[in-house]
Coordinates of C-alpha atoms and ligand atoms in Angstrom, one line a residue:
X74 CA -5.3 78.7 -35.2
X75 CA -2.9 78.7 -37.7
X76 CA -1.5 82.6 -37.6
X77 CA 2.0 80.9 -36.6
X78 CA 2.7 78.9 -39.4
X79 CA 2.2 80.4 -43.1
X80 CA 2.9 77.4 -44.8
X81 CA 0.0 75.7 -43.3
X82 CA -2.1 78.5 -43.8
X83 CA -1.5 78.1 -47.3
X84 CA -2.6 74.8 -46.8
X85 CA -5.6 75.7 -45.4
X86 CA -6.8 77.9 -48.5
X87 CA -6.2 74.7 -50.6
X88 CA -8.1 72.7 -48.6
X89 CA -11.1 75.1 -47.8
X90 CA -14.0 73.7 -46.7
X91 CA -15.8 75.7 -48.6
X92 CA -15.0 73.7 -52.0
X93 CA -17.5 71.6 -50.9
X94 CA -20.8 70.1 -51.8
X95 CA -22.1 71.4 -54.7
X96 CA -23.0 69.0 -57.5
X97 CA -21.8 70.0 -61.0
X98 CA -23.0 66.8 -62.2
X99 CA -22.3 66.1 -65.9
X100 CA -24.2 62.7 -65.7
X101 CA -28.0 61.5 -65.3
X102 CA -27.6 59.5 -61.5
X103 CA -29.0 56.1 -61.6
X104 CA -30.3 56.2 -57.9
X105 CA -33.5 57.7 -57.6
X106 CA -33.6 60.9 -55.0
X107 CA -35.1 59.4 -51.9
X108 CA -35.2 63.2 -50.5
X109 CA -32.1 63.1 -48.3
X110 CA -29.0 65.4 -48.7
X111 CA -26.2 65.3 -47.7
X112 CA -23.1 67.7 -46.9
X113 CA -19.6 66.8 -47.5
X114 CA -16.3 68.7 -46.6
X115 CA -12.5 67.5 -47.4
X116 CA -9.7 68.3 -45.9
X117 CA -5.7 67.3 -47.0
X118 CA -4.6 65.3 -50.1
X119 CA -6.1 65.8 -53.6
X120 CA -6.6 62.0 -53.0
X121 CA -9.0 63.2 -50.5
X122 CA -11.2 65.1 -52.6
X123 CA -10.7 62.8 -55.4
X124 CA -12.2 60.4 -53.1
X125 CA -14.9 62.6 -52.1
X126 CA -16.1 62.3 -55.4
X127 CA -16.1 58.4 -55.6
X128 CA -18.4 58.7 -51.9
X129 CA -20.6 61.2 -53.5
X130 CA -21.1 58.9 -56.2
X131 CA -22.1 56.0 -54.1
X132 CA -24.7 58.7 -52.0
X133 CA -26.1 59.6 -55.0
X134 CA -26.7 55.8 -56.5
X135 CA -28.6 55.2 -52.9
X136 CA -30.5 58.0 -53.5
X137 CA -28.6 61.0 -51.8
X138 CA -28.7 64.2 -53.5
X139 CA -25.6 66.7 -52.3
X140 CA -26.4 70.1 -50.9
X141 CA -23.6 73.2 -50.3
X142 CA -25.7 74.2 -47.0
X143 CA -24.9 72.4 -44.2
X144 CA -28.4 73.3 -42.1
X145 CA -30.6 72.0 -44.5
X146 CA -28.6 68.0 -44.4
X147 CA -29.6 64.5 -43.0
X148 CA -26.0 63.7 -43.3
X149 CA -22.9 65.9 -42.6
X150 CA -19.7 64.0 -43.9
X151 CA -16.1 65.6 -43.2
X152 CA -13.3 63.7 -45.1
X153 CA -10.6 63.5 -42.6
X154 CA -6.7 64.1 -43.1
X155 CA -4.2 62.5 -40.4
X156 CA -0.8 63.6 -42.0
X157 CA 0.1 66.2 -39.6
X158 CA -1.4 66.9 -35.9
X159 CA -3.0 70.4 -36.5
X160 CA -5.5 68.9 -39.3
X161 CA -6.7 66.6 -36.9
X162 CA -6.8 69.2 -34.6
X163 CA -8.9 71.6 -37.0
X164 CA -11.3 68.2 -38.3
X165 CA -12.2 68.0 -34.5
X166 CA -13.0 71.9 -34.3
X167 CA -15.2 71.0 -37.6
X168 CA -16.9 68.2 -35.7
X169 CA -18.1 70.7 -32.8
X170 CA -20.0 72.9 -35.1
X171 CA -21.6 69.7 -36.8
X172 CA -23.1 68.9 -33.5
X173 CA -24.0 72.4 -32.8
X174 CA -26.5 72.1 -36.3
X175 CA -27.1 69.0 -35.5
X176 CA -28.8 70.0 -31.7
X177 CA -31.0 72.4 -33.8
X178 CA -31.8 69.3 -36.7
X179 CA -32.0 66.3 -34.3
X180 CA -32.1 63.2 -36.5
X181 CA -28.9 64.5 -38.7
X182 CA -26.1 62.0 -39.0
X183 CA -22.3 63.2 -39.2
X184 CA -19.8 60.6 -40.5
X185 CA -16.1 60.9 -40.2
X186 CA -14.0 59.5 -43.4
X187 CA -10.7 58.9 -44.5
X188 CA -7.9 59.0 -43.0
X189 CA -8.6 59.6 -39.2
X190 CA -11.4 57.2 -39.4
X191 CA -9.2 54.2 -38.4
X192 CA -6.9 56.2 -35.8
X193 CA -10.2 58.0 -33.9
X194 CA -13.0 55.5 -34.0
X195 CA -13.5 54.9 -30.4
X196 CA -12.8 58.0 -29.4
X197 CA -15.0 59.8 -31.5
X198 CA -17.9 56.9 -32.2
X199 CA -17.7 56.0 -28.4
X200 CA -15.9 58.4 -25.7
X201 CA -17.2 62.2 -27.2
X202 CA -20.3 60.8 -28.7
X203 CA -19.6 63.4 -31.7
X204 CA -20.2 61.4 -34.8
X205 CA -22.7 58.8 -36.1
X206 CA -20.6 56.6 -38.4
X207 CA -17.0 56.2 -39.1
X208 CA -15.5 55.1 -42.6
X209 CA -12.4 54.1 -43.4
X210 CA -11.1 54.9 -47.5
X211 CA -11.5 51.4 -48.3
X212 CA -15.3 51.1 -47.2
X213 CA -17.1 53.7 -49.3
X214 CA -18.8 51.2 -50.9
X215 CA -20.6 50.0 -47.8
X216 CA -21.6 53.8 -46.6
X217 CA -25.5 52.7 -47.7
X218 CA -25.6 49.8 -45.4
X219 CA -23.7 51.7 -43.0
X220 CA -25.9 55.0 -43.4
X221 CA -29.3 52.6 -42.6
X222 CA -27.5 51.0 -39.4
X223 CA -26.6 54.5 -38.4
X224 CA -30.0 55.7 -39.0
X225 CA -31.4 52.8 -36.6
X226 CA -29.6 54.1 -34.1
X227 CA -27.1 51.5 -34.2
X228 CA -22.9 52.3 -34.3
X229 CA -21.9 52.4 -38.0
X230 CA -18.3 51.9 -38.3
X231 CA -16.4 50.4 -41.1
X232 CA -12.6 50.9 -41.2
X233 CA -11.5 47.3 -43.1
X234 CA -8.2 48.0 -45.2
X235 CA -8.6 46.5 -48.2
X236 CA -5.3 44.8 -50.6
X237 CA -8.3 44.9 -53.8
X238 CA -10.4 48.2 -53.6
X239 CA -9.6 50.3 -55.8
X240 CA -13.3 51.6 -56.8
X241 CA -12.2 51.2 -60.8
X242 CA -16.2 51.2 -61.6
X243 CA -17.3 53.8 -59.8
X244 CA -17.7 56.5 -62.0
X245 CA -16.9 59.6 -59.2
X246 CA -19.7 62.5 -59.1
X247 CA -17.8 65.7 -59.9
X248 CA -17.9 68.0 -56.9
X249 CA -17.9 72.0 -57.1
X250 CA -16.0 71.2 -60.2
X251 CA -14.6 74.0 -62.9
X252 CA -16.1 71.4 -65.6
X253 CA -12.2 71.7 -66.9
X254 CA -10.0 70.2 -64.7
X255 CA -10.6 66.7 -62.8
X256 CA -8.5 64.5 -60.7
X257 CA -8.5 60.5 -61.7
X258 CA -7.1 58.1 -58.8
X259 CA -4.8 55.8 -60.9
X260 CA -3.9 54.3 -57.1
X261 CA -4.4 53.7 -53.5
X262 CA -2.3 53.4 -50.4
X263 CA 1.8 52.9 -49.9
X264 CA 4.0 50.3 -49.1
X265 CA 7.1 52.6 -48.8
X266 CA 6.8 53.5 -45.1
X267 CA 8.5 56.5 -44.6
X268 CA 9.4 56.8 -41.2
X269 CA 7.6 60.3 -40.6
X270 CA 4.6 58.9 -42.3
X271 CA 0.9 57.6 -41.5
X272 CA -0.3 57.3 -44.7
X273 CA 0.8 53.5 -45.2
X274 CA -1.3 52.9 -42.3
X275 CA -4.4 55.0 -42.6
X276 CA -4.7 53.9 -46.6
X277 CA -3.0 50.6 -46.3
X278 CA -1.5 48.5 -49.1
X279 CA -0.3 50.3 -52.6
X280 CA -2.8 48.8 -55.1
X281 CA -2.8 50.0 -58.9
X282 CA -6.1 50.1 -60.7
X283 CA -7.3 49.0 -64.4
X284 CA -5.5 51.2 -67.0
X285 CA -8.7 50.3 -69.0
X286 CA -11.2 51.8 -66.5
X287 CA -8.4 54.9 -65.9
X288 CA -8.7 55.6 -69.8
X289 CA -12.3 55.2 -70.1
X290 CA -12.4 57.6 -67.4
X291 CA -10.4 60.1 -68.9
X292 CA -12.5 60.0 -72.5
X293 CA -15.7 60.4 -70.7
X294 CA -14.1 63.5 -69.2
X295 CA -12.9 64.7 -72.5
X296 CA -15.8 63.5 -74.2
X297 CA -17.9 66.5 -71.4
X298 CA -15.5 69.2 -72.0
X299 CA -12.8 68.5 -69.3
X300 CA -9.2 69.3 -70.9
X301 CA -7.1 68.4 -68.4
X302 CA -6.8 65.5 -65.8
X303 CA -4.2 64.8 -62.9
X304 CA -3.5 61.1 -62.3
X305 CA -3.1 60.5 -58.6
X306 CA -1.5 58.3 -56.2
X307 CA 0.7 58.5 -53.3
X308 CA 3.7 57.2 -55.1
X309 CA 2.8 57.1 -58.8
X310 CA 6.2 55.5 -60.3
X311 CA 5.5 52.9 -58.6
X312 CA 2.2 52.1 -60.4
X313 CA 2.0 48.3 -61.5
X314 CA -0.7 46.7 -63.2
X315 CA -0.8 42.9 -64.4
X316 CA -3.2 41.5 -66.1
X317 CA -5.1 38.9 -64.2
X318 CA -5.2 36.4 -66.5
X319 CA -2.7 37.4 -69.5
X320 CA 0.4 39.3 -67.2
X321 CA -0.3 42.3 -69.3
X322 CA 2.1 44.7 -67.7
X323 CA 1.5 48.3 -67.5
X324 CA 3.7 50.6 -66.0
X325 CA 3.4 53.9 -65.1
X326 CA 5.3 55.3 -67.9
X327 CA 3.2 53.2 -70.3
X328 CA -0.1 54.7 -68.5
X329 CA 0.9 57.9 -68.8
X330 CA 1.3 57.2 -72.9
X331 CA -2.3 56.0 -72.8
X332 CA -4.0 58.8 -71.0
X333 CA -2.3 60.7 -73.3
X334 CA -3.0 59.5 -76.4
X335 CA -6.7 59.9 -75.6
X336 CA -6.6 63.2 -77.5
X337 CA -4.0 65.3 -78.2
X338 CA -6.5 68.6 -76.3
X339 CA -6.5 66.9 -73.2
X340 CA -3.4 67.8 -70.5
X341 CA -2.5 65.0 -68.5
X342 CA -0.7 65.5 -65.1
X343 CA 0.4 63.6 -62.1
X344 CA 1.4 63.5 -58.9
X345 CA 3.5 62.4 -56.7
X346 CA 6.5 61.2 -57.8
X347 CA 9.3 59.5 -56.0
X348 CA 12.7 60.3 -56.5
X349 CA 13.7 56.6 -55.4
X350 CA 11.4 55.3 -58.6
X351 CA 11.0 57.9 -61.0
X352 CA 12.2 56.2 -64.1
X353 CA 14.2 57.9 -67.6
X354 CA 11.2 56.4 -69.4
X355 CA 8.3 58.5 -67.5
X356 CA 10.7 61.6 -68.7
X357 CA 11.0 60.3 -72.1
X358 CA 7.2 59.8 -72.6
X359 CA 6.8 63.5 -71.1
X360 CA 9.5 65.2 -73.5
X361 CA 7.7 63.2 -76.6
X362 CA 4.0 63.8 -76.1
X363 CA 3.2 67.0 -75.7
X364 CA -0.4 66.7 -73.8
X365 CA 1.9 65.4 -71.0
X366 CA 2.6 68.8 -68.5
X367 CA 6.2 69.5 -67.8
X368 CA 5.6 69.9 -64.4
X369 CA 7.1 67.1 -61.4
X370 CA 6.5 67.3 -57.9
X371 CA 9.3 65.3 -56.5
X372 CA 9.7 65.6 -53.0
X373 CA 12.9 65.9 -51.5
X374 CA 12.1 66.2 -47.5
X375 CA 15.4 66.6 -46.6
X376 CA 19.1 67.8 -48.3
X377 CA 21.3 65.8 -45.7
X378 CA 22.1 62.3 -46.2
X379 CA 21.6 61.1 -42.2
X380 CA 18.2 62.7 -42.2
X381 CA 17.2 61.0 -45.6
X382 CA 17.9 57.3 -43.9
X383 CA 16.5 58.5 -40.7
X384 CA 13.4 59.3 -42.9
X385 CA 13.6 55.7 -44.8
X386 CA 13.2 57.7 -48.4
X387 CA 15.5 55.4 -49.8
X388 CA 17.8 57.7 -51.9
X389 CA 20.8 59.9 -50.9
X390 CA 20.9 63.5 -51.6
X391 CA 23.4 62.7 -54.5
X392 CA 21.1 60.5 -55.9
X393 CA 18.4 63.2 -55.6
X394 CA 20.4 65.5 -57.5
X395 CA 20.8 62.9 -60.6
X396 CA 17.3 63.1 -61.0
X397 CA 16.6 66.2 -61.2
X398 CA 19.7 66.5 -63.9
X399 CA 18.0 63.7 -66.0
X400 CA 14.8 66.1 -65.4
X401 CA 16.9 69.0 -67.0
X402 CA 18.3 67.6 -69.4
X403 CA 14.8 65.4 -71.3
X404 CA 12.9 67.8 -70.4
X405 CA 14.5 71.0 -70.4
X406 CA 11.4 73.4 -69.8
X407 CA 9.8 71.2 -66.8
X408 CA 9.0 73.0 -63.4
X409 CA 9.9 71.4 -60.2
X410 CA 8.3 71.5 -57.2
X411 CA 9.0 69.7 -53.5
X412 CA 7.6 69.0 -49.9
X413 CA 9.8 69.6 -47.3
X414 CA 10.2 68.7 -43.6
X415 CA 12.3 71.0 -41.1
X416 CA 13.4 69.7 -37.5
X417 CA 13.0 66.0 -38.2
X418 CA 14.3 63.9 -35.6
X419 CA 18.1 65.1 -34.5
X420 CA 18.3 67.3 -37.5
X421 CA 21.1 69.7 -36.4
X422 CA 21.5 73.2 -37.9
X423 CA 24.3 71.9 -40.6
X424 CA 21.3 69.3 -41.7
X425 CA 19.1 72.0 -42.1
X426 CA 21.8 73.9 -43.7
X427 CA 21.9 71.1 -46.6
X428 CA 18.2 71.5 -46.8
X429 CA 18.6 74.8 -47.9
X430 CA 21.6 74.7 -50.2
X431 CA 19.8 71.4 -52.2
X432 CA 16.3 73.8 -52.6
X433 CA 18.8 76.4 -54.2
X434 CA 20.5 74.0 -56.2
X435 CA 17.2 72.5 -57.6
X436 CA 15.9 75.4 -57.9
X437 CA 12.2 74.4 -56.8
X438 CA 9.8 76.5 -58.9
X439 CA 7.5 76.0 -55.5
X440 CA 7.5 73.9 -52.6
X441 CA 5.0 72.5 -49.8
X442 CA 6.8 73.3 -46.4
X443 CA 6.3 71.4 -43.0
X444 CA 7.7 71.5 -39.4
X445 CA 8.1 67.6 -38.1
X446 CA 4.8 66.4 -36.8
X447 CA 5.6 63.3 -34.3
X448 CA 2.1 60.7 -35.6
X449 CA 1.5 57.7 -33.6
X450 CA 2.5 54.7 -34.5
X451 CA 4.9 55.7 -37.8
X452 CA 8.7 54.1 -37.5
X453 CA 9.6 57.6 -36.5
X454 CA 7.4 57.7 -33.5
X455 CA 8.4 54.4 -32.2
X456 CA 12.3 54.6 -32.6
X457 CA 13.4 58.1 -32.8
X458 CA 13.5 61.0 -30.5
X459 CA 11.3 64.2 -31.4
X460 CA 14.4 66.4 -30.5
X461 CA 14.1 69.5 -32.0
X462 CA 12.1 71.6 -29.8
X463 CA 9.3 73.6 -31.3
X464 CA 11.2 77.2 -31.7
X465 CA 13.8 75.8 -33.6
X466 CA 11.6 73.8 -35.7
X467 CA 9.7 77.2 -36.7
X468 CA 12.6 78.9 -37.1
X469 CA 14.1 76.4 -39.7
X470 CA 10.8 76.6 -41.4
X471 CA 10.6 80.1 -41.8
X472 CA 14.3 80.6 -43.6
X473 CA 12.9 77.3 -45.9
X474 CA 9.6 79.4 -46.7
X475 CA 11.6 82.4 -47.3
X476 CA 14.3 80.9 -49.6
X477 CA 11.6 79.1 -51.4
X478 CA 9.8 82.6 -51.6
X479 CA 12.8 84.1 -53.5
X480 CA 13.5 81.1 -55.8
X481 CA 9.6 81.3 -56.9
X482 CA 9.8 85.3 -57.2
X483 CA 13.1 84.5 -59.6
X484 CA 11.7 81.8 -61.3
X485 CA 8.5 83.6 -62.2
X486 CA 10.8 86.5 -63.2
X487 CA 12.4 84.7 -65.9
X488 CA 9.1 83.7 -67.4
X489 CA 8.3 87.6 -67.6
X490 CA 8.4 88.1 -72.2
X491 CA 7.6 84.6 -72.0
X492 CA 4.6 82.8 -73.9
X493 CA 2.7 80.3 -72.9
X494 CA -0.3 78.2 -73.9
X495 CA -2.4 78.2 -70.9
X496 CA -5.7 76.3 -70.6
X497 CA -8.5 78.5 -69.0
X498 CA -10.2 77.7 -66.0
X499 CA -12.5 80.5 -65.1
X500 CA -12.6 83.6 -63.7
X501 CA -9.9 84.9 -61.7
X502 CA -10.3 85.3 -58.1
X503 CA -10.1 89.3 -57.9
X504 CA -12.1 90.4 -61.1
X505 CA -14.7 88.8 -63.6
X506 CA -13.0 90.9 -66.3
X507 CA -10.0 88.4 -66.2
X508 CA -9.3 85.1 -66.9
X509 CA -6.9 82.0 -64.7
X510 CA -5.7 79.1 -66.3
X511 CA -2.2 77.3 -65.8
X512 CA 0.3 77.0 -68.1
X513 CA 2.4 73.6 -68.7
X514 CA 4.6 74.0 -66.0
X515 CA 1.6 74.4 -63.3
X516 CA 2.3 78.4 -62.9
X517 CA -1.3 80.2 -62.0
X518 CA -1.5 83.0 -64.9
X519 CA -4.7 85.5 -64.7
X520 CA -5.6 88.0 -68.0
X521 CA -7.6 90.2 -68.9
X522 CA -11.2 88.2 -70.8
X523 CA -11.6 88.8 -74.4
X524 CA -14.8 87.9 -76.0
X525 CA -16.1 84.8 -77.3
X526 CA -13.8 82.8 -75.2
X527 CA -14.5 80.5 -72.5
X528 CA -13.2 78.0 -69.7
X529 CA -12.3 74.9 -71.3
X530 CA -10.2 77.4 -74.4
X531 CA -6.4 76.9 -74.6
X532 CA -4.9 80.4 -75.5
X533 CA -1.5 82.1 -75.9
X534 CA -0.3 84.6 -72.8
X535 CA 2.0 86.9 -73.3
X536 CA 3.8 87.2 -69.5
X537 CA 4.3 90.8 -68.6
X538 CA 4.8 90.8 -64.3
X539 CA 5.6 88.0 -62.2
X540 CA 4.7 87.7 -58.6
X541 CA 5.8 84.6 -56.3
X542 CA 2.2 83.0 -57.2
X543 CA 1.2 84.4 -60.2
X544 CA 2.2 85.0 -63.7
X545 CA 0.0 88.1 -65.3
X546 CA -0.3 89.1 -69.3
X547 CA -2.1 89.6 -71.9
X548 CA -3.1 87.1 -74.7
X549 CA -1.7 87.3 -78.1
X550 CA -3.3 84.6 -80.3
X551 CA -6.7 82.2 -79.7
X552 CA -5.2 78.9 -80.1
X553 CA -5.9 74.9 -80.5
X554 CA -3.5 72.4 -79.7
Ligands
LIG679 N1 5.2 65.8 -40.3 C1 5.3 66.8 -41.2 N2 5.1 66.7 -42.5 C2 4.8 65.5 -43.0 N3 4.5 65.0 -44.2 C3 4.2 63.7 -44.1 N4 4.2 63.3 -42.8 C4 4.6 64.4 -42.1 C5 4.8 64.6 -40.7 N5 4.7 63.6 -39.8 C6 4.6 65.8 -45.4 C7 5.7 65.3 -46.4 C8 4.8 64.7 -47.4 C9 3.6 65.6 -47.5 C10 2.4 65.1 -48.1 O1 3.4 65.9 -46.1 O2 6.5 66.3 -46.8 O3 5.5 64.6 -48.7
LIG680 FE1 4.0 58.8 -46.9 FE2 6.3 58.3 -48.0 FE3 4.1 57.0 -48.9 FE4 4.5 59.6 -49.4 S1 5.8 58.0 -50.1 S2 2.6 58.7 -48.6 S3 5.5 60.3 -47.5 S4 5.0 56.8 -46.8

C-alpha cells in the first residue's frame, strides 16, 4: 500500500505494529488483575508510543493485564496518527481485521486513541459501527469509566482537549521495552500552528509538565537499569514551566541540565526542536555536559523563503542557516537531522530547488521525507490551493530521498577509523552474535558480541564500513562513562 513511496515505507518499519503489547514491566502494578487483557498497537509519533505507555498504565491500575496476541483480548486498542492521509488510511485497514477477530470473540471491545479520535468519532463510533470507544490524548485517565460504559453496551467516547493534562503522576508501564532506552513526555500539544499541520488540533494547547515529576522519572529509570532517555514534545524549546505558587521558571535548557545531572551514565536526548526557538543556551548546556547527545533534529520543511511563510514556521531560510552555524560551531561533533515536505502548496521547481541546495548545505546526517498531505481543517487546507499535482510531488520526493541518501552514505563515510562510545541495546537485527547500540550522534552501529557484556554496557567501537543506515566495527576497550 505503500510500494510507491519509500520514505513512508520507512516509516512504516518504525511504526510496526508489531512493537506492541508486551509488558516488560519493571514495577509491581497496584491494580489487581481482574482477568481481562488487553491489546494495544501505535502508529506515528514517538509521543504516540510514549503515550501508549501512560494508557497501559492506567489499564493495568483497573486491573488490565497486556497481552502481544490479539485473539486472546477483551480490548483491542490502536493508537491512532492523523499527520498525513495514508496513516489514517492504514489505521482504518487495522480496524477491519479488529472486527474480523472480534466476529470470532463476540464481547471484545476495540477503542480508537489519539490523534484520529477527535477527527473520526462519528464516523467510526456511529456510521461504520467499527469501534466501541473513542479516546482522545487528553482522556486516558477516564478509559476505566469509559471501558465499563463501553462494556454496557453504551457509546464510550471521550475526546475533551484539556489546557492542564499532562499525566505528570502517572508513572507509564514500559511496553516491549529494551529495558535501556525509554521515552519521557516533558510536554503535550502545540500552539505554533503550522499551516500544513493537524497536530495543534488533534493534541490541543502546548502544556509543559513538572520538571520535578520529569526528574523523578528519569532516576527511577536509571535507578532499573535504563541508560538513556529521550525528552519529548512537539516543540521542546518552547518548554515553560512556572511554578504555581513561587514563579519558579524552568526552561528547557535548564531541564535539560537537570535530567542530566541525574547521573553522569544516563544519555539524555530530545526531540523536536524548532529552529524558530532553539536557544544558544540549549547548545551551551549540550557542549558542557557530556550525558547530553550531540544529536538535534531540527526541521527545516522547506529551503525557500515563500514556502517557509506559506508554511507559518516562522523563520527564513537565512535564519535557518544561523542556527545550524551556532550548532557547528558549540557543538562541533553534533549530527543533524530534518523532516521535510516536497510539493507544498504552489511550490514551483526553483522552490524545490532551494530545498535541495539547503539539505546540502546543512548537510543532514538523515532526514524524515514527506510529499504534502492536504488535512482538513489546518490553515493550509482552508486558504491555500493543493497545486502540485501528485506526479510532481513524487518526483520532488524522490531526488530529496536520494540526495539525502548520499549525504548519509558520506556522512557515515567519514566516521569510518572513527571511535565511538556507543551504549548497547541488544542484539542486532540479522545475528545474535552481534551487538546495536547508538552512538552520541544517534548513528545505528552493530558489532560483533564479546563476552561478559550486556545491553545496558557503554563500550568503545572502532568504525570499520559505513552504509547509509549503519555504522559496523569492532570494539576496542569495555568502558564506563
Ligand atoms: N503533509 C506532509 N507532511 C507533514 N508533516 C506534518 N504535517 C504534514 C502534512 N500535512 C511532517 C512534517 C513534520 C513531521 C512530523 O511530519 O515534516 O515535521
Ligand atoms: Fe505541527 Fe508545527 Fe507543531 Fe510540529 S511545530 S507539531 S509541524 S504545528
Amino acid at each position: 500500500m505503500y510500494d510507491d513511496n519509500p520514505t513512508i515505507q520507512h516509516l512504516v518499519k518504525t511504526i510496526d505494529p508489531m512493537r506492541q503489547g508486551e509488558v516488560l514491566d519493571y514495577k509491581a502494578q497496584s491494580g489487581a488483575d481482574n482477568g481481562k487483557r488487553f491489546y494495544i498497537e501505535s502508529f506515528g509519533c514517538q509521543m504516540n508510543f510514549s503515550d501508549s505507555e501512560i494508557v497501559a498504565a492506567v489499564l493495568h491500575e483497573a486491573g488490565y493485564r497486556s497481552t502481544l496476541r490479539m485473539e486472546e483480548a477483551d480490548l483491542i486498542l490502536v493508537n491512532t496518527c492523523s499527520i498525513r492521509e495514508k496513516a489514517e488510511d492504514t489505521v482504518r485497514k487495522r480496524l477491519y481485521v479488529y472486527n474480523k477477530v472480534k466476529k470470532s470473540k463476540p464481547g471484545t471491545l476495540i477503542g480508537v486513541l489519539g490523534c484520529m479520535a477527535e477527527r473520526m468519532k462519528r464516523q467510526l463510533l456511529e456510521e461504520e459501527k467499527l469501534v466501541d470507544l473513542v479516546v482522545g490524548p487528553d482522556a486516558y485517565r477516564d478509559m476505566p469509566k469509559l471501558l465499563d460504559s463501553a462494556e454496557e453496551g453504551h457509546r464510550a467516547i471521550n475526546v475533551q482537549l484539556s489546557r492542564e493534562e499532562t499525566y505528570a503522576d502517572i508513572s507509564p508501564v514500559r511496553l516491549q521495552s529494551n529495558g535501556v532506552t525509554a521515552f519521557i513526555s516533558i510536554m503535550r500539544g502545540c500552539d505554533n500552528m503550522c499551516s500544513f499541520c493537524v497536530v495543534p488540533f488533534t493534541r490541543g494547547r502546548e502544556r509543559s509538565r513538572d520538571p520535578y515529576s520529569i526528574i523523578a522519572e528519569t532516576r527511577d529509570l536509571y535507578d532499573n537499569g535504563y541508560r538513556e532517555v529521550t525528552l519529548l514534545g512537539q516543540n521542546v524549546d518552547s518548554y515553560n514551566w512556572v511554578h504555581p505558587e513561587t514563579q519558579e521558571t524552568v526552561t528547557f535548557a535548564r531541564l535539560l541540565r537537570m535530567c542530566a545531572g541525574v547521573h553522569p551514565e544516563m544519555r539524555i536526548r530530545f526531540s523536536t526542536s524548532h529552529p524558530k526557538d532553539m536557544t544558544d543556551e540549549v547548545l551551551y548546556a549540550m557542549a558542557e555536559m557530556d550525558n547530553i547527545c550531540n544529536y538535534i533534529h531540527l526541521p527545516v520543511q522547506s529551503g525557500n523563503n515563500r514556502i517557509l511563510e506559506l508554511m507559518r514556521r516562522g523563520y527564513t531560510r537565512e535564519w535557518y542557516m544561523e542556527r545550524i552555524e551556532a550548532i557547528r560551531r558549540i557543538i562541533p561533533d553534533c549530527a543533524i537531522s530534518s523532516d521535510i515536505i516536497a510539493g507544498f502548496c504552489t511550490e514551483t521547481e526553483a522552490d524545490h530547488r532551494e530545498t535541495l541546495d539547503i539539505i546540502r548545505r546543512a548537510n543532514f546526517s538523515m532526514s524524515y521525507m514527506f510529499y504534502y498531505s492536504e488535512r482538513p481543517n489546518t490553515f493550509a487546507q482552508r486558504n491555500l490551493q493543493d497545486n502540485v499535482p501528485l506526479e510532481v510531488k513524487k518526483r520532488r520526493l524522490t531526488e530529496i530521498i536520494q540526495l539525502q541518501n548520499t549525504l548519509s552514505l558520506e556522512h557515515n563515510k567519514k566516521d569510518i577509523g572513527r571511535q565511538f562510545e556507543v551504549l548497547i541495546e541488544g542484539d542486532s537485527k540479522k545475528s545474535k552474535a552481534e551487538f546495536k547500540g547508538r552512538n552520541s550522534q544517534n548513528k545505528m552501529v552493530v558489532f560483533p558480541k564479546i563476552p561478559g557484556l550486556r545491553p545496558g554496557d557503554y563500550v568503545h567501537v572502532e568504525i570499520t564500513e559505513a552504509s547509509s543506515a549503519t555504522l559496523r566495527g569492532h570494539i576496542i576497550q569495555n568502558s564506563a562513562l
